[in-house]
Coordinates of C-alpha atoms in Angstrom, one line a residue:
M1 CA 7.0 3.1 19.7
F2 CA 10.8 3.0 21.7
Y3 CA 10.5 5.6 25.0
S4 CA 13.8 5.5 26.6
Q5 CA 15.5 8.0 29.3
L6 CA 19.1 8.2 29.2
D7 CA 22.2 9.9 31.2
T8 CA 24.3 11.6 28.9
S9 CA 27.4 11.6 31.4
N10 CA 27.5 8.1 30.9
V11 CA 28.8 6.7 27.7
T12 CA 28.0 3.5 28.1
D13 CA 24.1 4.2 28.9
I14 CA 24.0 6.1 25.9
D15 CA 25.6 3.3 23.6
T16 CA 22.9 0.7 25.3
Q17 CA 19.9 3.2 24.5
L18 CA 21.2 3.8 21.4
V19 CA 21.5 0.4 20.4
E20 CA 17.9 -0.5 21.7
L21 CA 16.3 2.2 19.4
K22 CA 18.0 1.1 16.3
K23 CA 16.8 -2.6 17.5
S24 CA 13.4 -1.0 17.6
Q25 CA 13.2 -0.1 14.0
S26 CA 11.6 3.5 15.1
K27 CA 12.6 6.0 12.2
I28 CA 11.3 9.1 13.6
V29 CA 13.1 10.3 16.8
L30 CA 11.8 12.7 19.1
L31 CA 14.5 14.0 21.1
Y32 CA 14.2 16.4 24.7
A33 CA 17.7 17.3 25.6
T34 CA 19.8 20.5 26.1
A35 CA 22.0 21.2 23.1
A36 CA 25.2 20.2 24.9
Q37 CA 23.5 16.7 25.5
A38 CA 22.0 16.6 22.1
R39 CA 25.4 16.8 21.0
S40 CA 26.8 14.0 23.5
I41 CA 23.8 11.8 21.7
F42 CA 24.6 12.8 18.4
E43 CA 28.2 12.0 19.1
R44 CA 27.4 8.3 19.8
A45 CA 24.4 8.0 17.5
T46 CA 26.5 8.7 13.8
P47 CA 28.9 5.7 14.2
L48 CA 25.5 3.5 14.3
G49 CA 23.7 5.0 11.3
L50 CA 21.0 6.5 13.3
T51 CA 21.5 9.9 11.7
S52 CA 21.5 8.5 8.0
D53 CA 18.7 9.6 5.5
K54 CA 17.0 6.6 6.9
Y55 CA 15.8 8.5 10.2
L56 CA 14.5 11.9 11.1
W57 CA 15.1 13.7 14.2
I58 CA 13.0 16.1 15.7
G59 CA 14.5 18.5 18.3
T60 CA 12.3 20.5 20.8
Q61 CA 13.5 24.2 21.4
S62 CA 16.2 23.3 24.2
V63 CA 18.0 21.3 21.6
R64 CA 18.4 24.2 18.8
G65 CA 19.4 26.7 21.7
T66 CA 19.7 30.0 21.0
Q67 CA 22.4 29.8 18.4
T68 CA 21.6 29.9 14.3
S69 CA 24.3 28.0 13.3
V70 CA 25.7 24.6 14.6
T71 CA 28.6 22.8 14.4
G72 CA 29.6 19.4 15.3
H73 CA 27.8 16.1 15.5
V74 CA 24.3 16.7 14.4
Q75 CA 21.9 15.2 11.8
P76 CA 21.5 17.6 8.7
G77 CA 18.2 17.8 7.8
M78 CA 17.0 17.3 11.3
L79 CA 13.7 19.6 12.5
S80 CA 13.1 21.3 15.7
V81 CA 10.0 22.9 16.9
N82 CA 10.3 26.0 19.2
F83 CA 7.4 26.9 21.4
H84 CA 7.5 30.6 21.4
T85 CA 4.2 31.5 23.1
V86 CA 4.7 32.8 26.3
S87 CA 2.7 30.2 28.4
N88 CA 4.5 27.3 26.8
A89 CA 7.8 28.8 26.3
M90 CA 10.7 26.9 27.6
F91 CA 13.8 28.9 27.0
A92 CA 12.6 32.4 25.3
P93 CA 14.9 34.8 25.3
R94 CA 14.2 37.2 28.6
D95 CA 14.0 40.5 26.9
D96 CA 10.7 38.7 25.1
V97 CA 8.8 37.4 28.1
L98 CA 8.8 40.2 30.1
P99 CA 7.5 42.8 27.8
L100 CA 4.9 40.3 26.8
I101 CA 3.7 39.5 30.4
I102 CA 3.8 43.2 31.2
Q103 CA 1.6 44.1 28.5
L104 CA -0.6 41.2 28.3
A105 CA -1.5 40.5 31.9
P106 CA -3.6 44.0 32.6
K107 CA -5.0 43.5 29.3
L108 CA -6.7 40.0 30.0
F109 CA -7.5 41.3 33.5
G110 CA -9.3 44.1 32.0
A111 CA -11.1 42.2 29.6
A112 CA -12.2 40.0 32.4
L113 CA -13.7 42.8 34.2
L114 CA -15.6 43.9 31.2
L115 CA -17.0 40.6 31.3
I116 CA -19.2 41.1 34.7
P117 CA -23.0 42.1 34.1
P118 CA -24.3 45.3 35.0
N119 CA -26.0 44.0 37.9
Q120 CA -23.5 42.1 39.7
S121 CA -20.9 44.0 42.0
I122 CA -17.6 42.5 42.5
S123 CA -14.9 43.6 45.1
L124 CA -11.2 43.3 44.0
V125 CA -10.0 43.7 47.1
S126 CA -8.9 40.3 48.5
T127 CA -10.6 38.7 51.5
A128 CA -8.0 35.7 51.4
S129 CA -6.1 35.5 54.6
C130 CA -3.2 33.3 55.9
R131 CA -4.6 33.0 59.2
D132 CA -7.8 31.5 58.3
E133 CA -8.8 28.9 60.9
D134 CA -11.5 27.2 58.5
G135 CA -9.4 25.6 55.8
P136 CA -7.5 27.2 52.8
P137 CA -7.4 30.9 52.1
S138 CA -10.3 31.5 49.6
W139 CA -11.8 34.6 47.6
N140 CA -14.9 34.1 46.2
D141 CA -15.0 36.9 44.2
G142 CA -11.3 36.4 43.1
E143 CA -12.8 33.1 41.8
K144 CA -15.1 34.9 39.9
I145 CA -12.8 36.9 38.2
Y146 CA -10.5 33.9 37.5
E147 CA -13.6 32.0 35.7
L148 CA -14.1 35.4 33.9
M149 CA -10.7 35.7 32.6
K150 CA -10.8 32.1 31.3
M151 CA -13.7 33.2 29.0
A152 CA -11.7 36.4 27.9
F153 CA -9.6 36.8 25.5
V154 CA -6.5 39.1 24.1
K155 CA -5.0 40.0 21.0
G156 CA -1.0 39.9 21.0
N157 CA 2.2 39.1 19.1
P158 CA 3.9 35.9 20.6
F159 CA 7.1 36.8 18.4
H160 CA 8.9 40.4 18.6
V161 CA 6.5 43.3 17.0
D162 CA 8.1 43.3 13.8
D163 CA 7.5 39.5 12.9
G164 CA 3.9 40.1 11.5
H165 CA 1.9 38.0 13.7
D166 CA -0.3 40.7 15.8
S167 CA -3.4 38.9 14.9
F168 CA -2.7 36.2 17.4
F169 CA -5.4 35.4 20.0
Y170 CA -4.6 34.2 23.6
T171 CA -7.8 32.4 24.3
F172 CA -8.0 29.7 27.3
N173 CA -9.7 26.5 28.0
E174 CA -11.4 25.5 31.2
Y175 CA -8.1 24.7 33.0
G176 CA -7.0 28.2 32.2
K177 CA -4.6 27.0 29.7
L178 CA -3.9 28.3 26.4
K179 CA -6.3 27.0 23.5
N180 CA -4.0 27.7 20.8
S181 CA 0.1 27.9 20.8
M182 CA 2.0 29.4 17.7
L183 CA 4.9 26.7 17.0
Q184 CA 7.8 27.6 14.8
I185 CA 9.4 24.6 12.7
S186 CA 13.2 25.0 12.1
N187 CA 15.2 22.9 9.3
L188 CA 18.8 22.1 10.0
R189 CA 20.3 23.3 6.7
K190 CA 23.8 22.9 4.8
N191 CA 25.4 26.6 4.4
P192 CA 27.0 26.6 1.3
K193 CA 30.1 28.4 2.8
G194 CA 30.4 25.4 5.0
G195 CA 28.6 24.1 8.6
L196 CA 25.1 24.5 9.1
Y197 CA 22.3 26.6 10.2
W198 CA 18.9 26.5 11.3
D199 CA 16.2 28.1 8.8
K200 CA 12.6 28.6 9.7
V201 CA 10.4 26.4 7.5
G202 CA 7.1 26.2 9.1
I203 CA 4.6 27.9 11.5
F204 CA 1.7 25.9 13.4
T205 CA -1.0 28.1 14.4
N206 CA -5.0 27.8 14.7
N207 CA -4.4 24.1 14.3
E208 CA -3.3 25.0 10.6
L209 CA 0.4 23.9 9.7
R210 CA 2.1 26.1 6.9
M211 CA 5.1 24.6 5.4
A212 CA 7.8 26.0 3.1
D213 CA 10.6 23.3 1.4
V214 CA 12.6 21.1 3.6
E215 CA 15.9 20.2 3.1
W216 CA 15.5 16.4 4.4
P217 CA 18.2 13.8 5.9
G218 CA 20.8 13.1 2.6
D219 CA 19.4 15.6 0.9
K220 CA 16.2 13.7 -0.2
A221 CA 13.3 15.6 -1.6
N222 CA 11.1 13.3 0.8
P223 CA 11.5 12.3 4.1
P224 CA 12.3 9.3 5.6
Q225 CA 9.2 6.6 5.4
G226 CA 8.8 6.2 9.2
T227 CA 8.6 2.1 8.4
A228 CA 10.6 -0.6 9.9
D229 CA 13.1 -1.9 7.1
K230 CA 11.8 -5.5 7.8
F231 CA 9.2 -6.7 10.2
H232 CA 7.5 -10.2 11.2
V233 CA 4.0 -11.4 11.2
K234 CA 2.2 -14.3 12.6
V235 CA -0.4 -15.8 10.3
V236 CA -2.8 -17.8 11.1
T237 CA -5.0 -20.0 8.7
L238 CA -6.5 -23.1 7.9
H239 CA -6.6 -26.0 5.0
E240 CA -9.1 -24.8 2.4
P241 CA -8.4 -25.8 -1.4
P242 CA -7.2 -23.9 -3.7
F243 CA -6.8 -21.0 -1.2
I244 CA -4.8 -22.7 1.1
I245 CA -3.1 -26.2 -0.2
V246 CA -1.4 -28.1 2.3
S247 CA 0.8 -31.0 1.5
D248 CA 4.0 -32.9 3.1
V249 CA 7.3 -31.3 2.9
D250 CA 10.4 -32.9 1.1
P251 CA 11.8 -35.6 3.5
D252 CA 15.4 -35.2 2.0
T253 CA 15.6 -31.6 1.9
G254 CA 12.6 -30.3 4.7
R255 CA 11.2 -28.1 2.1
C256 CA 8.7 -27.5 0.1
P257 CA 9.0 -29.4 -3.1
G258 CA 10.1 -27.7 -6.0
N259 CA 10.7 -24.5 -3.6
Q260 CA 6.8 -24.0 -4.6
G261 CA 5.1 -22.8 -1.5
S262 CA 5.9 -21.7 2.2
I263 CA 6.5 -23.8 5.4
C264 CA 3.9 -23.8 8.2
D265 CA 3.5 -25.2 11.3
W266 CA 0.6 -27.5 11.4
G267 CA 0.5 -28.5 15.2
D268 CA 2.3 -30.7 17.4
E269 CA 2.7 -34.5 17.0
E270 CA 4.0 -37.3 19.0
I271 CA 7.3 -39.2 17.8
D272 CA 9.5 -41.7 19.6
V273 CA 12.6 -40.9 20.8
R274 CA 15.2 -43.8 21.6
G275 CA 15.5 -44.2 25.3
E276 CA 13.4 -40.9 25.9
G277 CA 10.2 -42.2 24.8
K278 CA 7.7 -39.9 23.4
K279 CA 8.0 -36.3 22.7
N280 CA 5.9 -33.8 21.4
H281 CA 7.3 -32.3 17.8
T282 CA 6.3 -29.4 15.7
L283 CA 4.7 -31.0 12.4
W284 CA 6.0 -28.7 9.6
K285 CA 4.0 -29.1 5.9
C286 CA 4.1 -27.1 3.0
C287 CA 1.5 -24.6 2.6
S288 CA 0.3 -23.3 -1.0
G289 CA -2.2 -22.3 -3.0
Y290 CA -3.7 -18.8 -4.3
C291 CA -3.5 -17.2 -0.7
V292 CA -0.2 -17.9 -0.5
D293 CA 0.6 -16.5 -3.1
L294 CA -0.9 -13.3 -2.4
L295 CA 0.7 -13.6 0.8
N296 CA 4.4 -13.6 -0.5
K297 CA 2.7 -11.3 -3.2
L298 CA 2.3 -8.5 0.0
A299 CA 5.6 -9.7 1.8
N300 CA 7.8 -8.6 -1.3
D301 CA 5.9 -5.5 -2.0
I302 CA 5.7 -4.4 1.5
G303 CA 8.8 -5.7 3.2
F304 CA 8.1 -8.5 5.9
T305 CA 8.5 -11.7 6.6
Y306 CA 6.0 -14.2 8.1
T307 CA 5.2 -17.5 9.9
L308 CA 2.6 -19.3 8.8
Y309 CA 0.4 -21.5 11.4
K310 CA -2.9 -24.1 11.7
V311 CA -5.2 -22.6 14.2
R312 CA -5.1 -24.9 17.0
D313 CA -8.6 -25.9 17.5
E314 CA -9.2 -26.1 13.7
K315 CA -12.2 -23.7 13.7
W316 CA -13.2 -21.0 11.1
G317 CA -14.2 -18.7 14.2
L318 CA -17.7 -18.9 16.3
K319 CA -19.0 -16.5 18.5
T320 CA -19.9 -18.3 22.0
E321 CA -21.1 -17.7 25.6
T322 CA -17.7 -17.4 26.5
G323 CA -16.2 -15.4 23.2
W324 CA -14.8 -16.5 19.9
N325 CA -13.0 -19.5 18.6
G326 CA -11.1 -20.5 15.9
L327 CA -9.1 -17.9 13.6
I328 CA -10.9 -15.0 15.3
A329 CA -9.9 -15.8 18.9
D330 CA -6.5 -16.1 17.9
L331 CA -6.6 -12.6 15.7
I332 CA -8.4 -11.1 18.6
N333 CA -6.1 -12.6 21.4
N334 CA -3.0 -11.0 19.5
K335 CA -1.5 -14.8 18.9
A336 CA -1.9 -13.7 15.1
D337 CA -0.9 -10.7 13.4
M338 CA -3.2 -11.9 10.4
C339 CA -5.2 -14.6 9.0
V340 CA -4.9 -15.3 5.5
T341 CA -7.4 -18.2 4.2
S342 CA -10.8 -18.4 2.7
L343 CA -12.8 -16.9 5.7
K344 CA -16.4 -15.6 5.6
L345 CA -17.0 -12.1 5.8
N346 CA -20.0 -11.3 7.8
S347 CA -21.5 -8.5 10.1
E348 CA -20.4 -10.1 13.6
R349 CA -17.2 -11.2 12.6
A350 CA -16.5 -7.6 11.2
R351 CA -17.6 -5.8 14.6
D352 CA -14.9 -7.6 16.2
I353 CA -12.2 -7.8 13.3
D354 CA -10.7 -5.9 10.3
F355 CA -10.9 -7.3 6.6
S356 CA -9.7 -6.7 3.3
L357 CA -11.5 -5.9 0.5
P358 CA -12.9 -9.0 -0.8
F359 CA -10.8 -10.7 -3.7
L360 CA -13.1 -13.1 -4.4
E361 CA -16.6 -13.5 -3.8
T362 CA -18.6 -17.1 -4.4
G363 CA -22.3 -17.5 -4.2
I364 CA -24.9 -20.5 -4.5
A365 CA -26.6 -20.9 -7.9
I366 CA -28.9 -23.3 -9.2
I367 CA -28.4 -24.7 -12.8
V368 CA -31.1 -26.2 -14.7
K369 CA -31.4 -27.4 -18.3
I370 CA -33.4 -24.7 -20.5
R371 CA -36.5 -26.1 -22.4
S372 CA -38.1 -24.4 -25.4
G373 CA -41.4 -22.7 -25.1
V374 CA -43.1 -20.8 -22.4
L375 CA -42.1 -21.6 -19.0
S376 CA -43.9 -21.0 -15.6
P377 CA -42.2 -19.3 -13.0
T378 CA -41.9 -22.6 -11.1
A379 CA -40.8 -24.8 -13.8
F380 CA -37.6 -25.3 -12.3
L381 CA -38.9 -27.1 -9.3
G382 CA -40.3 -29.6 -11.6
Q383 CA -36.9 -31.1 -12.6
E384 CA -35.7 -31.9 -9.3
S385 CA -35.8 -34.9 -7.2
Q386 CA -37.7 -35.1 -4.0
L387 CA -34.5 -35.8 -2.4
V388 CA -32.7 -32.5 -3.9
M389 CA -35.6 -30.3 -3.2
E390 CA -35.2 -31.1 0.3
F391 CA -31.8 -30.1 0.2
I392 CA -32.3 -27.3 -1.2
S393 CA -35.2 -26.1 1.4
S394 CA -33.1 -27.0 4.2

């Protein structure tokens, strides 16, 4: 995830931050700005390809503004999220806010008074005074009314009366904030007559999102994937034929013989450098085998590159008093993103790392010669030597 604040009055700052955004491989961009600031950003983002169909911009209500039609540099197909509920509205029209406040405030106050127990009396006359010498002004009955107002609810319409949302309930949490807001999702569509216009395509309320058809960027039927074009992962491994087979690279080309396999970092070795003595040098090997074939298949299908290296302590992973070692330690300590080899799955390891579904399971079996006739349950034991029996029992 990439986060940035920029100065829209400084073109150099806009360009610098947009280049960093592109490097981050983020495909979903949430934009909080005024309509004028958004135009400045889109004007610089378009030449960089950041408004192509690989990206989806989502603007706040301030980005959309109060206009229904749009001209200039924007992304066709982008979305905007509008907070029309009074408590959360940022730039709601003035003629919308005032009637709602006037209508709902007395209703909420009255609903709170109805919650006062019959055997309890509360004074509506404030006892708070700015001249109190014992601390900040306080009104005990006022605090009780406030708690009751948080428990109360009123029914109202966060939009215009004719929008059909009269079933919306204003309820509050323990901090006095709305539990539920009504969000309107708008889509910037192309007008057949030219230009762009905002069209309502969704409503989010009561933790439920209802969406109509969306015109996505590039006139696509589906939204951008939201994943990076390419990403690089570090993969740790250990020699375990036939899953991971380690061999020398071709001394002439420095590649795997026949280009079969992947170059892997197999630790450091000391080499003699003329006039400089001994120096550490990365030992490159060729890794092949079933796991490397599987890794290459995943890399091609998902779209990533990787660096394969041997765990430095050459251990599989055992939990000691000081923590994990081996392959498991490299995963936990973020030295590696993935481990690819024949690694045994057990409950202790599964508590600290995530395993893929097993692609191969092996077990221990004892094979003995079949004899004719009736066999006793312990017949297989009689065929083994004393040394073999001791090995099995151990």
